[in-house]
Amino acid sequence: MGEMGLRERKRQRMYQDVSDIAVRLFLERGFDAVSVAEVAAAAGISKPTLFRYFPAKEDLVLHRIADHETEAARVVAGTDDPVDALRRNFLAGLERHDPVTGLNDHPGVLAFHRLLYGTPALVARAYRHQERSEAALAEMLGGDLDARLAAGQLIAVQRILALENWRRIAAGEPVEKVAPDAVRAAERAFARLAVGLAGLRGDG
């Protein structure tokens, strides 16, 4: 078990290191101006090895948010009130300025979001990430059509709230000014979802 744990940690470290190198190059020169071969060379691995870790060039960037793909599903697992569970989780993220909520002004976070939202290929890949998040959440909510409709609304609300926060901060507004509005917007959005999705229960 210890050896397998070490092997897994080394694998995750490889993912992180290669992703970090790729993102640095993309930020310096632009996503389209850097080839996969250049990323592999900078990471000291072969191109085939890189593709074993990252099937697509876009995945080098999306790796940074990959751990959030099943977050919503994990949050609602076994809860009696999935909407409230996600509301509390999002508000907690705002409080700690989690980058995934958009409420973060660290230069590296802002640069990453500019890269992500400013590159069509990455936007398209991020949409697939969103689809998988919806699918995982829908499965946790029961897996039927009603569950899929609910999951779509819940994931969309979180995405739009985060995007609004990021846009305001990227435009130069300080976090301290955006934060109270972000909390009010989240409370308002989840309150409306609670009305529309009354009776929704988490599985698991």
Coordinates of N, CA and C in Angstrom, one line a residue:
M1 N 0.8 -1.2 0.0 CA 0.0 0.0 0.0 C 0.9 1.2 0.0
G2 N 2.0 1.2 0.8 CA 2.8 2.4 0.9 C 3.5 2.7 -0.5
E3 N 3.9 1.6 -1.2 CA 4.6 1.7 -2.5 C 3.6 2.3 -3.5
M4 N 2.3 1.8 -3.4 CA 1.3 2.3 -4.4 C 1.0 3.8 -4.1
G5 N 1.0 4.1 -2.8 CA 0.8 5.5 -2.4 C 1.9 6.4 -2.9
L6 N 3.1 6.0 -2.8 CA 4.2 6.7 -3.3 C 4.1 6.9 -4.8
R7 N 3.8 5.8 -5.5 CA 3.7 5.8 -6.9 C 2.6 6.8 -7.4
E8 N 1.5 6.8 -6.7 CA 0.4 7.7 -7.0 C 0.8 9.2 -6.8
R9 N 1.5 9.4 -5.7 CA 2.0 10.8 -5.4 C 3.0 11.3 -6.5
K10 N 3.9 10.4 -6.9 CA 4.8 10.7 -8.0 C 4.1 11.0 -9.3
R11 N 3.0 10.3 -9.5 CA 2.2 10.5 -10.8 C 1.5 11.8 -10.7
Q12 N 0.9 12.1 -9.5 CA 0.3 13.4 -9.4 C 1.2 14.6 -9.4
R13 N 2.4 14.4 -8.9 CA 3.5 15.4 -9.0 C 3.9 15.7 -10.4
M14 N 3.9 14.6 -11.2 CA 4.2 14.8 -12.6 C 3.2 15.6 -13.3
Y15 N 1.9 15.2 -13.1 CA 0.8 16.0 -13.7 C 1.0 17.5 -13.3
Q16 N 1.2 17.8 -12.0 CA 1.3 19.2 -11.6 C 2.4 19.9 -12.2
D17 N 3.6 19.2 -12.2 CA 4.8 19.9 -12.7 C 4.7 20.2 -14.2
V18 N 4.2 19.3 -15.0 CA 4.1 19.5 -16.4 C 3.0 20.6 -16.7
S19 N 1.9 20.5 -16.0 CA 0.9 21.5 -16.1 C 1.4 22.9 -15.8
D20 N 2.2 23.0 -14.7 CA 2.7 24.3 -14.3 C 3.7 24.9 -15.4
I21 N 4.5 24.0 -15.9 CA 5.4 24.4 -17.0 C 4.7 24.9 -18.2
A22 N 3.6 24.1 -18.6 CA 2.8 24.5 -19.8 C 2.1 25.8 -19.6
V23 N 1.5 26.0 -18.4 CA 0.8 27.3 -18.2 C 1.7 28.4 -18.2
R24 N 2.9 28.3 -17.6 CA 3.9 29.4 -17.6 C 4.3 29.7 -19.1
L25 N 4.5 28.8 -19.9 CA 4.8 29.0 -21.3 C 3.6 29.7 -22.1
F26 N 2.4 29.2 -21.8 CA 1.3 29.8 -22.4 C 1.0 31.2 -22.0
L27 N 1.3 31.5 -20.7 CA 1.1 32.9 -20.3 C 2.2 33.8 -20.9
E28 N 3.4 33.3 -21.1 CA 4.5 34.1 -21.6 C 4.3 34.4 -23.1
R29 N 3.8 33.4 -23.9 CA 3.8 33.5 -25.3 C 2.4 33.3 -26.0
G30 N 1.5 32.9 -25.2 CA 0.1 32.6 -25.8 C -0.1 31.1 -26.1
F31 N -1.3 30.7 -25.9 CA -1.6 29.3 -26.0 C -1.3 28.7 -27.4
D32 N -1.7 29.4 -28.4 CA -1.5 28.9 -29.8 C -0.1 29.0 -30.2
A33 N 0.7 29.8 -29.6 CA 2.1 30.0 -30.0 C 3.1 29.0 -29.5
V34 N 2.6 28.2 -28.5 CA 3.5 27.2 -27.9 C 3.0 25.8 -28.3
S35 N 3.9 25.0 -28.8 CA 3.5 23.6 -29.3 C 3.6 22.6 -28.1
V36 N 3.0 21.5 -28.3 CA 3.1 20.4 -27.3 C 4.5 19.9 -27.2
A37 N 5.2 19.9 -28.3 CA 6.6 19.4 -28.3 C 7.5 20.4 -27.5
E38 N 7.2 21.7 -27.5 CA 8.0 22.6 -26.7 C 7.7 22.4 -25.2
V39 N 6.4 22.1 -24.9 CA 6.1 21.9 -23.5 C 6.8 20.6 -23.0
A40 N 6.8 19.6 -23.8 CA 7.4 18.3 -23.5 C 8.9 18.5 -23.3
A41 N 9.6 19.3 -24.2 CA 11.0 19.6 -24.1 C 11.3 20.3 -22.8
A42 N 10.5 21.3 -22.5 CA 10.7 22.1 -21.3 C 10.5 21.3 -20.0
A43 N 9.7 20.3 -20.1 CA 9.4 19.4 -18.9 C 10.4 18.3 -18.9
G44 N 11.2 18.1 -19.9 CA 12.2 17.0 -19.9 C 11.6 15.7 -20.1
I45 N 10.5 15.6 -20.9 CA 9.9 14.3 -21.2 C 9.6 14.3 -22.7
S46 N 9.3 13.1 -23.2 CA 9.0 13.0 -24.6 C 7.6 13.4 -24.9
K47 N 7.3 13.7 -26.1 CA 5.9 14.1 -26.5 C 4.9 12.9 -26.3
P48 N 5.3 11.7 -26.7 CA 4.4 10.6 -26.4 C 4.1 10.4 -24.9
T49 N 5.1 10.6 -24.0 CA 4.9 10.6 -22.6 C 3.9 11.6 -22.1
L50 N 4.1 12.9 -22.7 CA 3.2 13.9 -22.3 C 1.8 13.6 -22.6
F51 N 1.6 13.0 -23.8 CA 0.2 12.7 -24.2 C -0.4 11.5 -23.4
R52 N 0.4 10.7 -22.8 CA -0.1 9.7 -21.9 C -0.7 10.4 -20.6
Y53 N -0.2 11.5 -20.2 CA -0.7 12.2 -19.1 C -1.8 13.2 -19.5
F54 N -1.7 13.8 -20.6 CA -2.6 14.8 -21.1 C -3.0 14.5 -22.5
P55 N -4.2 13.9 -22.7 CA -4.6 13.5 -24.1 C -4.7 14.7 -25.0
A56 N -5.0 15.9 -24.6 CA -5.1 17.0 -25.4 C -4.3 18.2 -24.9
K57 N -3.9 19.1 -25.7 CA -3.1 20.2 -25.3 C -3.9 21.1 -24.3
E58 N -5.2 21.2 -24.5 CA -6.0 22.0 -23.6 C -6.0 21.5 -22.2
D59 N -5.8 20.1 -22.0 CA -5.8 19.5 -20.7 C -4.7 20.0 -19.9
L60 N -3.6 20.4 -20.5 CA -2.5 21.0 -19.7 C -2.9 22.2 -18.9
V61 N -3.8 22.9 -19.4 CA -4.4 24.1 -18.6 C -5.5 23.7 -17.7
L62 N -6.4 22.9 -18.2 CA -7.6 22.5 -17.5 C -7.3 21.6 -16.3
H63 N -6.1 21.1 -16.2 CA -5.7 20.2 -15.1 C -5.8 21.0 -13.8
R64 N -5.6 22.3 -13.8 CA -5.7 23.1 -12.6 C -7.1 23.2 -12.0
I65 N -8.1 22.9 -12.8 CA -9.5 22.9 -12.2 C -10.1 21.5 -12.2
A66 N -9.3 20.5 -12.6 CA -9.9 19.2 -12.8 C -10.4 18.6 -11.5
D67 N -9.8 19.0 -10.3 CA -10.2 18.5 -9.1 C -11.6 19.0 -8.6
H68 N -12.1 20.1 -9.3 CA -13.4 20.7 -9.0 C -14.5 20.0 -9.8
E69 N -14.1 19.1 -10.7 CA -15.1 18.5 -11.6 C -16.2 17.7 -10.9
T70 N -15.8 17.1 -9.8 CA -16.9 16.3 -9.1 C -17.2 16.9 -7.7
E71 N -16.7 18.2 -7.5 CA -16.9 18.8 -6.2 C -18.4 19.0 -5.9
A72 N -19.2 19.4 -6.8 CA -20.6 19.6 -6.5 C -21.3 18.3 -6.1
A73 N -20.9 17.2 -6.8 CA -21.5 15.9 -6.5 C -21.1 15.5 -5.1
R74 N -19.8 15.7 -4.7 CA -19.3 15.3 -3.4 C -20.0 16.2 -2.3
V75 N -20.3 17.4 -2.6 CA -20.9 18.3 -1.6 C -22.3 17.8 -1.3
V76 N -23.1 17.4 -2.3 CA -24.5 17.1 -2.1 C -24.7 15.6 -1.7
A77 N -23.7 14.8 -1.7 CA -23.8 13.4 -1.4 C -24.5 13.1 -0.1
G78 N -25.6 12.5 -0.1 CA -26.3 12.1 1.2 C -27.0 13.2 1.9
T79 N -27.1 14.4 1.3 CA -27.7 15.6 2.0 C -29.2 15.6 1.7
D80 N -30.0 16.1 2.7 CA -31.4 16.3 2.5 C -31.7 17.5 1.7
D81 N -30.8 18.5 1.6 CA -31.1 19.7 0.9 C -29.8 20.1 0.1
P82 N -29.7 19.5 -1.1 CA -28.6 19.8 -2.0 C -28.4 21.2 -2.3
V83 N -29.5 22.0 -2.5 CA -29.3 23.4 -2.9 C -28.7 24.2 -1.7
D84 N -29.1 23.9 -0.5 CA -28.5 24.6 0.6 C -27.1 24.2 0.8
A85 N -26.8 22.9 0.6 CA -25.4 22.4 0.7 C -24.5 23.1 -0.2
L86 N -24.9 23.3 -1.5 CA -24.1 24.0 -2.5 C -24.0 25.5 -2.2
R87 N -25.1 26.0 -1.7 CA -25.1 27.4 -1.3 C -24.0 27.7 -0.2
R88 N -24.0 26.8 0.8 CA -23.1 27.0 1.9 C -21.6 26.8 1.4
N89 N -21.5 25.8 0.5 CA -20.1 25.5 0.0 C -19.6 26.7 -0.8
F90 N -20.5 27.3 -1.6 CA -20.1 28.4 -2.5 C -19.8 29.7 -1.6
L91 N -20.6 29.9 -0.6 CA -20.3 31.0 0.3 C -19.0 30.8 1.1
A92 N -18.7 29.6 1.5 CA -17.5 29.3 2.2 C -16.3 29.6 1.2
G93 N -16.5 29.2 -0.1 CA -15.4 29.5 -1.1 C -15.2 31.0 -1.2
L94 N -16.3 31.8 -1.2 CA -16.2 33.3 -1.3 C -15.4 33.8 -0.1
E95 N -15.7 33.2 1.1 CA -15.1 33.7 2.3 C -13.6 33.5 2.3
R96 N -13.1 32.4 1.7 CA -11.7 32.1 1.7 C -11.0 32.6 0.4
H97 N -11.8 33.2 -0.4 CA -11.4 33.8 -1.7 C -10.8 32.6 -2.6
D98 N -11.5 31.6 -2.6 CA -11.2 30.4 -3.5 C -11.2 30.9 -5.0
P99 N -10.1 30.7 -5.7 CA -10.1 31.1 -7.1 C -11.3 30.6 -8.0
V100 N -11.9 29.4 -7.6 CA -13.0 28.9 -8.4 C -14.2 29.7 -8.3
T101 N -14.3 30.6 -7.2 CA -15.5 31.5 -7.1 C -15.3 32.8 -7.9
G102 N -14.1 33.0 -8.4 CA -13.8 34.2 -9.1 C -13.4 35.4 -8.2
L103 N -13.5 35.2 -6.9 CA -13.3 36.3 -6.0 C -11.8 36.2 -5.5
N104 N -10.9 36.5 -6.4 CA -9.5 36.3 -6.0 C -8.7 37.3 -6.9
D105 N -7.9 38.1 -6.3 CA -7.1 39.1 -7.1 C -5.6 38.8 -7.2
H106 N -5.2 37.6 -6.9 CA -3.8 37.2 -7.0 C -3.4 37.4 -8.5
P107 N -2.3 38.0 -8.8 CA -1.9 38.2 -10.2 C -1.9 36.9 -11.0
G108 N -1.4 35.8 -10.4 CA -1.3 34.5 -11.0 C -2.7 34.0 -11.4
V109 N -3.6 34.2 -10.5 CA -5.0 33.7 -10.7 C -5.7 34.5 -11.8
L110 N -5.5 35.8 -11.8 CA -6.1 36.6 -12.8 C -5.5 36.3 -14.2
A111 N -4.2 36.1 -14.2 CA -3.5 35.7 -15.5 C -4.0 34.4 -16.0
F112 N -4.2 33.4 -15.1 CA -4.7 32.1 -15.5 C -6.1 32.3 -16.1
H113 N -7.0 33.0 -15.4 CA -8.3 33.2 -15.9 C -8.4 34.0 -17.2
R114 N -7.5 34.9 -17.4 CA -7.4 35.6 -18.7 C -7.0 34.6 -19.8
L115 N -6.1 33.7 -19.5 CA -5.7 32.7 -20.5 C -6.9 31.8 -20.8
L116 N -7.6 31.3 -19.7 CA -8.7 30.4 -19.9 C -9.8 31.0 -20.7
Y117 N -10.3 32.1 -20.2 CA -11.5 32.7 -20.9 C -11.2 33.5 -22.2
G118 N -9.9 33.7 -22.4 CA -9.5 34.4 -23.6 C -9.0 33.5 -24.8
T119 N -9.1 32.2 -24.6 CA -8.6 31.3 -25.6 C -9.8 30.4 -26.0
P120 N -10.3 30.5 -27.2 CA -11.5 29.8 -27.6 C -11.4 28.3 -27.4
A121 N -10.2 27.7 -27.7 CA -10.0 26.3 -27.5 C -10.2 25.8 -26.1
L122 N -9.7 26.7 -25.2 CA -9.8 26.4 -23.7 C -11.2 26.6 -23.2
V123 N -11.9 27.6 -23.8 CA -13.3 27.8 -23.4 C -14.1 26.6 -23.8
A124 N -13.9 26.0 -25.0 CA -14.6 24.9 -25.5 C -14.3 23.6 -24.6
R125 N -13.0 23.5 -24.2 CA -12.6 22.4 -23.4 C -13.2 22.5 -22.0
A126 N -13.3 23.8 -21.5 CA -13.9 24.0 -20.2 C -15.4 23.7 -20.2
Y127 N -16.0 23.8 -21.3 CA -17.4 23.5 -21.4 C -17.6 22.0 -21.2
R128 N -16.7 21.2 -21.7 CA -16.7 19.7 -21.5 C -16.6 19.4 -20.0
H129 N -15.7 20.2 -19.4 CA -15.5 20.0 -17.9 C -16.8 20.3 -17.2
Q130 N -17.5 21.3 -17.6 CA -18.8 21.7 -17.1 C -19.8 20.6 -17.3
E131 N -19.8 20.0 -18.5 CA -20.8 18.9 -18.8 C -20.5 17.7 -17.8
R132 N -19.3 17.4 -17.6 CA -18.9 16.3 -16.7 C -19.3 16.6 -15.2
S133 N -19.2 17.9 -14.9 CA -19.6 18.3 -13.5 C -21.1 18.1 -13.4
E134 N -21.9 18.5 -14.4 CA -23.3 18.3 -14.4 C -23.7 16.9 -14.3
A135 N -23.0 16.0 -15.1 CA -23.3 14.6 -15.1 C -23.1 14.0 -13.8
A136 N -22.0 14.3 -13.1 CA -21.7 13.7 -11.8 C -22.7 14.2 -10.8
L137 N -23.1 15.5 -10.8 CA -24.1 16.0 -9.9 C -25.4 15.4 -10.2
A138 N -25.8 15.2 -11.4 CA -27.1 14.6 -11.8 C -27.2 13.2 -11.3
E139 N -26.1 12.5 -11.4 CA -26.1 11.1 -10.9 C -26.3 11.1 -9.4
M140 N -25.7 12.0 -8.7 CA -25.9 12.0 -7.2 C -27.3 12.5 -6.8
L141 N -28.0 13.2 -7.7 CA -29.3 13.6 -7.4 C -30.4 12.6 -7.9
G142 N -30.0 11.5 -8.4 CA -31.0 10.5 -8.8 C -30.9 10.0 -10.3
G143 N -30.2 10.8 -11.1 CA -29.9 10.4 -12.5 C -31.0 10.5 -13.5
D144 N -32.3 10.9 -13.1 CA -33.3 11.0 -14.1 C -33.3 12.4 -14.7
L145 N -34.4 12.6 -15.6 CA -34.4 13.9 -16.3 C -34.5 15.1 -15.3
D146 N -35.3 14.9 -14.3 CA -35.4 16.0 -13.3 C -34.1 16.3 -12.6
A147 N -33.3 15.2 -12.4 CA -32.0 15.4 -11.7 C -31.1 16.1 -12.7
R148 N -31.1 15.8 -14.0 CA -30.2 16.4 -15.0 C -30.6 17.9 -15.1
L149 N -31.9 18.2 -15.1 CA -32.3 19.6 -15.2 C -31.9 20.4 -14.0
A150 N -32.0 19.8 -12.8 CA -31.6 20.5 -11.6 C -30.1 20.7 -11.6
A151 N -29.3 19.7 -12.0 CA -27.8 19.8 -12.0 C -27.4 20.9 -13.0
G152 N -28.1 21.0 -14.1 CA -27.7 22.0 -15.1 C -27.9 23.4 -14.5
Q153 N -29.0 23.6 -13.8 CA -29.2 24.9 -13.2 C -28.2 25.2 -12.1
L154 N -27.9 24.2 -11.3 CA -27.0 24.5 -10.2 C -25.6 24.8 -10.6
I155 N -25.1 24.0 -11.6 CA -23.8 24.3 -12.1 C -23.7 25.6 -12.8
A156 N -24.8 25.9 -13.6 CA -24.8 27.2 -14.3 C -24.7 28.4 -13.4
V157 N -25.5 28.3 -12.3 CA -25.5 29.4 -11.3 C -24.1 29.6 -10.7
Q158 N -23.5 28.6 -10.4 CA -22.1 28.7 -9.8 C -21.2 29.3 -10.8
R159 N -21.3 28.8 -12.0 CA -20.4 29.3 -13.1 C -20.6 30.8 -13.4
I160 N -21.8 31.2 -13.5 CA -22.1 32.6 -13.8 C -21.8 33.5 -12.6
L161 N -22.0 33.1 -11.4 CA -21.6 33.9 -10.3 C -20.1 34.1 -10.2
A162 N -19.3 33.0 -10.5 CA -17.9 33.1 -10.5 C -17.4 34.0 -11.6
L163 N -18.0 33.9 -12.8 CA -17.6 34.7 -13.9 C -17.8 36.1 -13.7
E164 N -18.9 36.5 -13.1 CA -19.2 37.9 -12.8 C -18.2 38.5 -11.8
N165 N -17.8 37.7 -10.8 CA -16.8 38.1 -9.8 C -15.5 38.3 -10.5
W166 N -15.1 37.4 -11.3 CA -13.8 37.5 -12.0 C -13.8 38.7 -13.0
R167 N -14.9 38.9 -13.7 CA -14.9 40.1 -14.7 C -14.8 41.4 -13.9
R168 N -15.4 41.5 -12.8 CA -15.3 42.8 -12.0 C -13.9 43.0 -11.5
I169 N -13.3 42.0 -11.0 CA -11.9 42.1 -10.4 C -10.9 42.3 -11.5
A170 N -11.1 41.6 -12.7 CA -10.2 41.8 -13.8 C -10.3 43.2 -14.4
A171 N -11.5 43.8 -14.2 CA -11.7 45.2 -14.7 C -11.1 46.2 -13.7
G172 N -10.6 45.8 -12.6 CA -9.9 46.7 -11.7 C -10.6 46.9 -10.3
E173 N -11.7 46.4 -10.1 CA -12.4 46.6 -8.8 C -11.7 45.8 -7.7
P174 N -11.5 46.3 -6.6 CA -10.9 45.6 -5.5 C -11.8 44.5 -4.9
V175 N -11.1 43.4 -4.4 CA -11.9 42.3 -3.9 C -12.8 42.8 -2.8
E176 N -12.3 43.7 -2.0 CA -13.1 44.2 -0.8 C -14.4 44.8 -1.3
K177 N -14.5 45.4 -2.4 CA -15.7 46.0 -2.9 C -16.6 45.0 -3.6
V178 N -16.0 44.0 -4.2 CA -16.8 43.0 -4.9 C -17.4 42.0 -4.0
A179 N -16.7 41.7 -2.9 CA -17.1 40.6 -2.0 C -18.5 40.7 -1.5
P180 N -18.9 41.9 -0.9 CA -20.3 41.9 -0.4 C -21.3 41.7 -1.5
D181 N -21.1 42.3 -2.7 CA -22.0 42.0 -3.8 C -22.1 40.6 -4.2
A182 N -20.9 39.9 -4.1 CA -20.8 38.5 -4.5 C -21.6 37.6 -3.5
V183 N -21.5 38.0 -2.3 CA -22.3 37.2 -1.3 C -23.8 37.4 -1.5
R184 N -24.2 38.7 -1.7 CA -25.6 39.0 -1.9 C -26.1 38.3 -3.1
A185 N -25.3 38.3 -4.2 CA -25.8 37.7 -5.5 C -25.9 36.2 -5.3
A186 N -25.0 35.6 -4.6 CA -25.1 34.1 -4.3 C -26.3 33.8 -3.5
E187 N -26.5 34.5 -2.4 CA -27.7 34.3 -1.6 C -29.0 34.4 -2.4
R188 N -29.1 35.4 -3.3 CA -30.2 35.6 -4.1 C -30.4 34.5 -5.1
A189 N -29.4 34.1 -5.7 CA -29.5 33.1 -6.8 C -29.9 31.7 -6.2
F190 N -29.2 31.4 -5.1 CA -29.5 30.1 -4.5 C -30.9 30.1 -3.8
A191 N -31.4 31.2 -3.4 CA -32.8 31.3 -2.8 C -33.8 31.0 -3.9
R192 N -33.5 31.6 -5.1 CA -34.4 31.3 -6.2 C -34.4 29.8 -6.6
L193 N -33.2 29.3 -6.6 CA -33.1 27.8 -6.9 C -33.8 27.0 -5.9
A194 N -33.8 27.4 -4.7 CA -34.4 26.6 -3.6 C -35.9 26.6 -3.8
V195 N -36.5 27.6 -4.3 CA -37.9 27.7 -4.6 C -38.2 26.7 -5.8
G196 N -37.4 26.9 -6.8 CA -37.7 26.1 -8.1 C -37.4 24.6 -7.9
L197 N -36.5 24.3 -7.0 CA -36.0 22.9 -6.9 C -36.4 22.3 -5.5
A198 N -37.5 22.8 -5.0 CA -38.0 22.3 -3.7 C -38.2 20.8 -3.7
G199 N -37.8 20.1 -2.6 CA -38.0 18.7 -2.6 C -36.8 17.9 -3.1
L200 N -35.8 18.6 -3.7 CA -34.6 17.9 -4.2 C -33.8 17.2 -3.1
R201 N -33.4 16.0 -3.3 CA -32.6 15.3 -2.3 C -31.4 14.7 -2.9
G202 N -30.3 14.7 -2.1 CA -29.1 14.1 -2.6 C -29.1 12.6 -2.4
D203 N -28.4 11.9 -3.3 CA -28.4 10.4 -3.2 C -27.1 10.0 -2.5
G204 N -26.8 8.8 -2.5 CA -25.6 8.3 -1.8 C -25.9 8.0 -0.4

